[in-house]
Short mmCIF file of C-alpha atoms in Angstrom, two decimals:
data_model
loop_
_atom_site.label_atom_id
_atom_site.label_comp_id
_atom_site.label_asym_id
_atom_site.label_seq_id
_atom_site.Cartn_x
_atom_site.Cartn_y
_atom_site.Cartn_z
CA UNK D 253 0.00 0.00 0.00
CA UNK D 254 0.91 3.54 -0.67
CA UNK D 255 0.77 5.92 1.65
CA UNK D 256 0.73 9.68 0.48
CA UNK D 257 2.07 12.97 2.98
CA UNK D 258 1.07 15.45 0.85
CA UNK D 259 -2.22 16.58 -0.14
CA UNK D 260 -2.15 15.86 -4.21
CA UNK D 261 -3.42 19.87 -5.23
CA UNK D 262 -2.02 21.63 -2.56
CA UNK D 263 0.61 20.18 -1.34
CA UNK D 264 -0.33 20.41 2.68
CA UNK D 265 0.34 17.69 5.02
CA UNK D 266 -2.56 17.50 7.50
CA UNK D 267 -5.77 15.45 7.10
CA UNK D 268 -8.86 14.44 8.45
CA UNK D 269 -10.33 10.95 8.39
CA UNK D 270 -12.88 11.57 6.40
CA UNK D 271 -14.95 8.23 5.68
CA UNK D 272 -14.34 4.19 5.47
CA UNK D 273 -15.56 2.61 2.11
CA UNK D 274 -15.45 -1.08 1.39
CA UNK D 275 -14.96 -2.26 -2.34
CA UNK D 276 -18.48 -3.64 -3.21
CA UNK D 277 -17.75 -3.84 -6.57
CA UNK D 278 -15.25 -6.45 -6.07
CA UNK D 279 -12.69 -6.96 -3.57
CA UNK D 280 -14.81 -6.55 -0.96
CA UNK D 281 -11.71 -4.89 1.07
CA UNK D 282 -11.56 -1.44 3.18
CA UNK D 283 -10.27 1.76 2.26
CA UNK D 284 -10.10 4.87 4.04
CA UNK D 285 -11.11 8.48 2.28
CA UNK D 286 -9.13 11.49 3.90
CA UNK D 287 -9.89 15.08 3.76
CA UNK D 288 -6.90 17.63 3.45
CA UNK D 289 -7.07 20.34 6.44
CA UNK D 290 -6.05 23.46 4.18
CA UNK D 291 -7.97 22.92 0.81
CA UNK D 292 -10.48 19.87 1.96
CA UNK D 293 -10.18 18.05 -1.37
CA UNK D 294 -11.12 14.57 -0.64
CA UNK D 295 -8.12 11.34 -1.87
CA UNK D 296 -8.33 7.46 -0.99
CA UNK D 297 -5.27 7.26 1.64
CA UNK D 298 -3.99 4.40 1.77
CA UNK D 299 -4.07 3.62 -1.78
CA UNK D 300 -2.51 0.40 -3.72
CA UNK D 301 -0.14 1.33 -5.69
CA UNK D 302 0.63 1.33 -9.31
CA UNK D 303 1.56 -2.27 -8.91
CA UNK D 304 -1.04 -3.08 -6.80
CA UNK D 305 -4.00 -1.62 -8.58
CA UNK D 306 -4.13 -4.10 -11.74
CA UNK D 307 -5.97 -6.96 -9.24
CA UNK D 308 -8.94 -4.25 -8.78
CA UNK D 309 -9.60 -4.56 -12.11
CA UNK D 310 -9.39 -8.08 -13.19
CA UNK D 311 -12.58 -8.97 -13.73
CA UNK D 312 -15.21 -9.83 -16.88
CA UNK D 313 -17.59 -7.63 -15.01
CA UNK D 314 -15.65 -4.30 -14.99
CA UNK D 315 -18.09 -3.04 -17.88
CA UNK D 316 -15.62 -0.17 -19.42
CA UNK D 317 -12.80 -2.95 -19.88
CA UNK D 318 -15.13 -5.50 -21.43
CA UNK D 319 -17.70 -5.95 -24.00
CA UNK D 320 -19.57 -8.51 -22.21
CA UNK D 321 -23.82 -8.37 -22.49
CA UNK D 322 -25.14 -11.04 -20.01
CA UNK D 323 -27.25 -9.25 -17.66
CA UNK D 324 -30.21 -7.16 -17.95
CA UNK D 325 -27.67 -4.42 -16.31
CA UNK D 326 -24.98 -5.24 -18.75
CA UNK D 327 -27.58 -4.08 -21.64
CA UNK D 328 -28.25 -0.92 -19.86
CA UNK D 329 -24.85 0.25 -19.27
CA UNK D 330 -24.30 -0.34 -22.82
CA UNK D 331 -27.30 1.20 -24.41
CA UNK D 332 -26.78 4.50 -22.01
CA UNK D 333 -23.22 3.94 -23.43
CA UNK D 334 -23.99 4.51 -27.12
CA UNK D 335 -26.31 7.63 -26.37
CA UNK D 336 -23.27 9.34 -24.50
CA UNK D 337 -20.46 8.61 -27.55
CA UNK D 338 -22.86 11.12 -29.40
CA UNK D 339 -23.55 13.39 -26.47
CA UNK D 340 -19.59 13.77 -25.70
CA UNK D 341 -18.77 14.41 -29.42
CA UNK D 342 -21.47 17.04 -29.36
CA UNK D 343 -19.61 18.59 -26.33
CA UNK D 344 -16.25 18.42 -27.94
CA UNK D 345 -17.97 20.50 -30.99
CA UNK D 346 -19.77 23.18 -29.44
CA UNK D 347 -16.16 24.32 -27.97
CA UNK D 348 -13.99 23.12 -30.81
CA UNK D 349 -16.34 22.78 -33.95
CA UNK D 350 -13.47 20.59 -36.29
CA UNK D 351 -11.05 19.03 -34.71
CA UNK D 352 -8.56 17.29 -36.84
CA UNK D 353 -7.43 14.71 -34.37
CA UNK D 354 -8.68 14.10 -30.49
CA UNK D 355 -6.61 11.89 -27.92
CA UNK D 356 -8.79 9.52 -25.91
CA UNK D 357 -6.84 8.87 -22.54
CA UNK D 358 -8.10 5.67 -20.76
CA UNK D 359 -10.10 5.09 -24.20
CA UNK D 360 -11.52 1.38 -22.25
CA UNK D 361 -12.31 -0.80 -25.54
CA UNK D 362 -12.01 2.22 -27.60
CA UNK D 363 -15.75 2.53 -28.58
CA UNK D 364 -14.97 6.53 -28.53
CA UNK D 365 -12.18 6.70 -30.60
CA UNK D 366 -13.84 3.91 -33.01
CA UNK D 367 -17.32 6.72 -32.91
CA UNK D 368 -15.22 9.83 -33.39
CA UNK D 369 -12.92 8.35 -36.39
CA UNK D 370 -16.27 7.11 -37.95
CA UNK D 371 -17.24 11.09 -38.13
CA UNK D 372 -13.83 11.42 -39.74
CA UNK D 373 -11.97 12.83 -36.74
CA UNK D 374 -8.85 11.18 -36.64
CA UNK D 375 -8.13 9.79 -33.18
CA UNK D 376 -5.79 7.64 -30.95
CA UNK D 377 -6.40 6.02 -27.79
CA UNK D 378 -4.53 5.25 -24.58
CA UNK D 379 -5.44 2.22 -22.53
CA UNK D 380 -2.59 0.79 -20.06
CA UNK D 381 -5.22 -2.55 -19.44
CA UNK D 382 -3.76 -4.96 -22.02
CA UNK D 383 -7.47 -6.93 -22.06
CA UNK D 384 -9.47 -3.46 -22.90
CA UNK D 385 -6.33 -2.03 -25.29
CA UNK D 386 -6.50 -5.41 -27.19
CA UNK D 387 -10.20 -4.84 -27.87
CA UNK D 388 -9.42 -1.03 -28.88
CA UNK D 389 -6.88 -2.17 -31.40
CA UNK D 390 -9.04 -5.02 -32.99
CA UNK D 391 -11.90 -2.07 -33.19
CA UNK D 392 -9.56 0.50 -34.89
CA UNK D 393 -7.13 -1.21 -36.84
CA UNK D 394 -9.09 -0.21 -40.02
CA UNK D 395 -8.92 3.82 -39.17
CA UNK D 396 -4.85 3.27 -38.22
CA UNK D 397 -5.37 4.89 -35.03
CA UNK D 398 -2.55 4.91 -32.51
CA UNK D 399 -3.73 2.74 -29.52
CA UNK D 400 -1.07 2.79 -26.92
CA UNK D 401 -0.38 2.11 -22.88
CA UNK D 402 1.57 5.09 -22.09
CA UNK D 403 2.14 8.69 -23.57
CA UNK D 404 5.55 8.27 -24.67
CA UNK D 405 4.47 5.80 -26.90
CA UNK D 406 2.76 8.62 -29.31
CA UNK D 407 4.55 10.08 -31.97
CA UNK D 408 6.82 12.79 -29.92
CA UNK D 409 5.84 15.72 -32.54
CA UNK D 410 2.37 14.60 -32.27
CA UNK D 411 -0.24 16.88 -30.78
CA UNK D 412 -3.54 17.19 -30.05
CA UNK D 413 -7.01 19.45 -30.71
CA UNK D 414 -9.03 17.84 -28.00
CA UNK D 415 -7.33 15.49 -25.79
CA UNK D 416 -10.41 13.68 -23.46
CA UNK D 417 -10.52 11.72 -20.35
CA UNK D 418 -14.07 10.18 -19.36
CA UNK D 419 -14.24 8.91 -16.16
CA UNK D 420 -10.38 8.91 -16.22
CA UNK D 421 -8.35 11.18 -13.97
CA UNK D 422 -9.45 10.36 -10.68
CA UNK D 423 -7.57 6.80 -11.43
CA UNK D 424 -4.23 7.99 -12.33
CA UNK D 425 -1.44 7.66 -9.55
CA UNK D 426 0.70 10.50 -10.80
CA UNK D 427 -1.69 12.76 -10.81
CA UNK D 428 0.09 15.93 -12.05
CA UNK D 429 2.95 14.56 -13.92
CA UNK D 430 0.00 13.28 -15.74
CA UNK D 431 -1.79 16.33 -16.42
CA UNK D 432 1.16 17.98 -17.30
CA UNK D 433 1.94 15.81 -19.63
CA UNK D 434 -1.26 15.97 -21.37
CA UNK D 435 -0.97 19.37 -21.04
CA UNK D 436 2.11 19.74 -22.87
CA UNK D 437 0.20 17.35 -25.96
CA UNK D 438 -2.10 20.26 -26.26
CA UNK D 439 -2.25 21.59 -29.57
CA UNK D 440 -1.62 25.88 -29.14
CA UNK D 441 -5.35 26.81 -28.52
CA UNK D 442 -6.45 22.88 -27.92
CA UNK D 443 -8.60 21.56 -25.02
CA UNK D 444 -9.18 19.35 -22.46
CA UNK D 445 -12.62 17.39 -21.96
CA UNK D 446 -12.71 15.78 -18.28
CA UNK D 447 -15.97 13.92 -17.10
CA UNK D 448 -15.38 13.26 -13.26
CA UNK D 449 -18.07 11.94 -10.86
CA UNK D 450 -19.00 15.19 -8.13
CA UNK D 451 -18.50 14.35 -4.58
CA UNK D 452 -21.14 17.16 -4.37
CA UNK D 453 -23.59 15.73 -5.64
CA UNK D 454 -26.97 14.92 -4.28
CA UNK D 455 -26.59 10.87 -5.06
CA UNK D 456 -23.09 11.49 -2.84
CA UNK D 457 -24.64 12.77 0.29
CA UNK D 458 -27.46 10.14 -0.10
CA UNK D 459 -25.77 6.80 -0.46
CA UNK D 460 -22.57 8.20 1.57
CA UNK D 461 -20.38 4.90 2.16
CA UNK D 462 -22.64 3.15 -0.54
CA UNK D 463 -22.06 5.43 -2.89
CA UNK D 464 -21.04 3.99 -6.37
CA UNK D 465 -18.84 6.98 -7.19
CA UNK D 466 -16.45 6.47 -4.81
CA UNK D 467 -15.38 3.06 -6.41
CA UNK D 468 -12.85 2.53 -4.01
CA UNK D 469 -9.61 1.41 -4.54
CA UNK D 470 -9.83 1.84 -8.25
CA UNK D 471 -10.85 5.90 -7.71
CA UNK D 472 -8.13 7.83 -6.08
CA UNK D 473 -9.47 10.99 -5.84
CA UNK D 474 -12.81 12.66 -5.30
CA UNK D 475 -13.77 15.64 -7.00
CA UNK D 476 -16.00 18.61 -6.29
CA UNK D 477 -16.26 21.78 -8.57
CA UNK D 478 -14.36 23.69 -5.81
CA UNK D 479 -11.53 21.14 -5.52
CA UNK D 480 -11.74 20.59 -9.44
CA UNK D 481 -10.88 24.56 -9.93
CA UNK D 482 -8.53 24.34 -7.20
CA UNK D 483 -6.37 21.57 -9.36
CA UNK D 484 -7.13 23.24 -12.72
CA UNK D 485 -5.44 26.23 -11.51
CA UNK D 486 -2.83 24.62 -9.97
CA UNK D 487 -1.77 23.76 -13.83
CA UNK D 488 -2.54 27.10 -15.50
CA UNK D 489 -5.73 25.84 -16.81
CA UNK D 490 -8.93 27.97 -17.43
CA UNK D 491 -12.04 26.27 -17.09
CA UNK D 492 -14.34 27.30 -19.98
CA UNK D 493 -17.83 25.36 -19.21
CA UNK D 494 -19.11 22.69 -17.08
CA UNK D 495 -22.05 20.18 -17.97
CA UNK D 496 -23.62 17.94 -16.50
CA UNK D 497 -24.29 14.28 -17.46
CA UNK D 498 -27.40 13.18 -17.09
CA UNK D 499 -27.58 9.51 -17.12
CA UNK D 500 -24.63 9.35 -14.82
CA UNK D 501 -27.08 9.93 -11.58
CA UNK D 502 -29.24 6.65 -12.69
CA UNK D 503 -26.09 4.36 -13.41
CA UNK D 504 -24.74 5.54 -10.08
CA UNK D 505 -28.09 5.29 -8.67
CA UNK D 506 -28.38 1.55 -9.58
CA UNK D 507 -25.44 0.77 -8.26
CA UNK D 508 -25.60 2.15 -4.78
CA UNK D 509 -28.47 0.41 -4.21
CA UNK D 510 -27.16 -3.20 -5.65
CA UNK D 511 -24.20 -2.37 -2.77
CA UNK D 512 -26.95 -1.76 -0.43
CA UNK D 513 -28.32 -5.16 -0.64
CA UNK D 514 -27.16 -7.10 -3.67
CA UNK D 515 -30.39 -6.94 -5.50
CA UNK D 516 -31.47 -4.70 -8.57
CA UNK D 517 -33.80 -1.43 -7.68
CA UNK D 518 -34.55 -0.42 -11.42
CA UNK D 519 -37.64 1.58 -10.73
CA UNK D 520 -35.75 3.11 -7.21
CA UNK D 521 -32.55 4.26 -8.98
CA UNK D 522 -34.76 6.48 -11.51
CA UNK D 523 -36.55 8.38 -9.01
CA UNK D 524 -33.25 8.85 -6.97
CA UNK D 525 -31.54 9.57 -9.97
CA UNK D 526 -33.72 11.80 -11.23
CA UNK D 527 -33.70 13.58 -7.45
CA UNK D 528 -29.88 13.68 -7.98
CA UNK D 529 -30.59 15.57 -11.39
CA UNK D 530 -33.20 18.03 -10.14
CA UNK D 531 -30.68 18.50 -7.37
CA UNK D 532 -28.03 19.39 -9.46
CA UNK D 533 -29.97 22.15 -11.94
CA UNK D 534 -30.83 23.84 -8.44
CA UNK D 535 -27.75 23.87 -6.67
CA UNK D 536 -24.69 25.23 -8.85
CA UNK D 537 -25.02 22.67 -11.18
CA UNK D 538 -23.99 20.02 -8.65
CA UNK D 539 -25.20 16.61 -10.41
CA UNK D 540 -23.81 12.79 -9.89
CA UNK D 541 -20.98 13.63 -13.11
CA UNK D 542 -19.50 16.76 -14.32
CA UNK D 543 -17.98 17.41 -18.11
CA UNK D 544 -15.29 20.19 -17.66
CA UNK D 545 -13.91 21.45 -20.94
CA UNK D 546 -10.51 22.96 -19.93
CA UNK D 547 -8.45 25.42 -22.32
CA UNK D 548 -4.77 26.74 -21.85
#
């Protein structure tokens, strides 16, 4: 286990225990969530570490590494799934209306980059799981897209118009090496699209250790828009627009009550999801997941 001193946006070195989650998803295991003293952004602490993590994720029924359709739940994730590949192109277009090329970081099975190089946008994917990259590459190989496990792997002069993460960031252990990194792959006047799950959201405060978003040990770090901004600006980034995402609060929904007690609450996760929704147009736009599109 790793054990981190420092607060991973500001850099202080006194927390507060802030809650115990178990791993429902899989392991079943323990983790503790502190809450940094100066800026109160919430991080998993302990954490496994890089060389640790991979056993969190070894399973058929981690949906965004697989392409399995057994369940009546596995159907729904990937329905919702194929409405949001044209909702997040749609995003990327109202801020950048013709991209030549996108980066998909943690691109999963690479149903993304497959969607956005069908609309002739040329793009490469990153995937360090070798079972979900394997999937990307037999998906692409007809568009020649670039589907790698780490950065440096790229072509060095290559860079990028849009460079997205979906559910991404709050897994990666080196945090802001990362994002500067992917900062630095930025074409001049290029942007970042991060999806995050809120930690402010009304599905958050109602499911508290149950909650589905935490996803313990496999998320690191839990955002809220005022932790979010705090990071952001940390790296010299400007945050241009937020959205929500709307189907996020039912999937999370679903899930929080499966942890609850193992069975399936269809017709209870829509009304709380749709609770968490009304939630977040009243309050700040504080819903279950958050699209921030992120410009130098």
């Amino acid at each position: 286990m790793q054990q981190l001193d420092n607060c991973p946006i500001c850099n202080h070195t006194e927390f507060i225990q802030f809650l115990k989650v178990r791993d429902y998803f899989l392991s079943h295991e323990e983790f503790q969530l502190v809450s940094c003293k100066k800026c109160s952004f919430v991080f998993t602490n302990p954490r496994p570490s890089e060389q640790e993590i991979y056993r969190y994720y070894e399973t058929e029924e981690y949906l965004s590494h697989s392409n399995r359709r057994k369940t009546l739940f596995d159907h729904i994730y990937f329905q919702v799934k194929k409405l949001n590949l044209r909702s997040k192109l749609s995003t990327i277009r109202k801020y950048y209306p013709q991209p030549e090329n996108i980066l998909d970081y943690g691109c999963g099975t690479g149903s993304f980059v497959e969607y956005c190089n069908k609309n002739n946008i040329q793009t490469d994917g990153l995937e360090p799981s070798l079972q979900a990259s394997a999937i990307a590459k037999s998906t692409n190989h007809k568009f020649n897209a670039n589907i790698c496990s780490k950065l440096d792997q790229l072509p060095a002069a290559k860079n990028y118009d849009v460079i997205t993460l979906w559910h991404v960031l709050e897994h990666i252990h080196k945090l802001n090496e990362t994002f500067t990194k992917l900062k630095d792959r930025l074409s001049p006047d290029g942007l970042l699209i991060i999806a995050l799950p809120n930690h402010n959201s009304y599905d958050r405060k109602h499911f508290r250790k149950y909650w589905a978003g935490y996803d313990v040990p496999r998320h690191l770090y839990h955002f809220d828009q005022k932790t979010f901004r705090l990071f952001a600006k940390k790296h010299g980034m400007d945050i241009k627009a937020v959205h929500p995402m709307y189907f996020d609060a039912f999937y999370i929904s679903m899930l929080s009550l499966k942890y609850i007690d193992q069975k399936n609450h269809y017709a209870s996760s829509l009304l709380t999801g749709l609770k968490s929704n009304l939630y977040g147009r009243r309050n700040d736009q504080d819903y279950s997941s958050l699209i921030y599109v992120l410009a130098k």
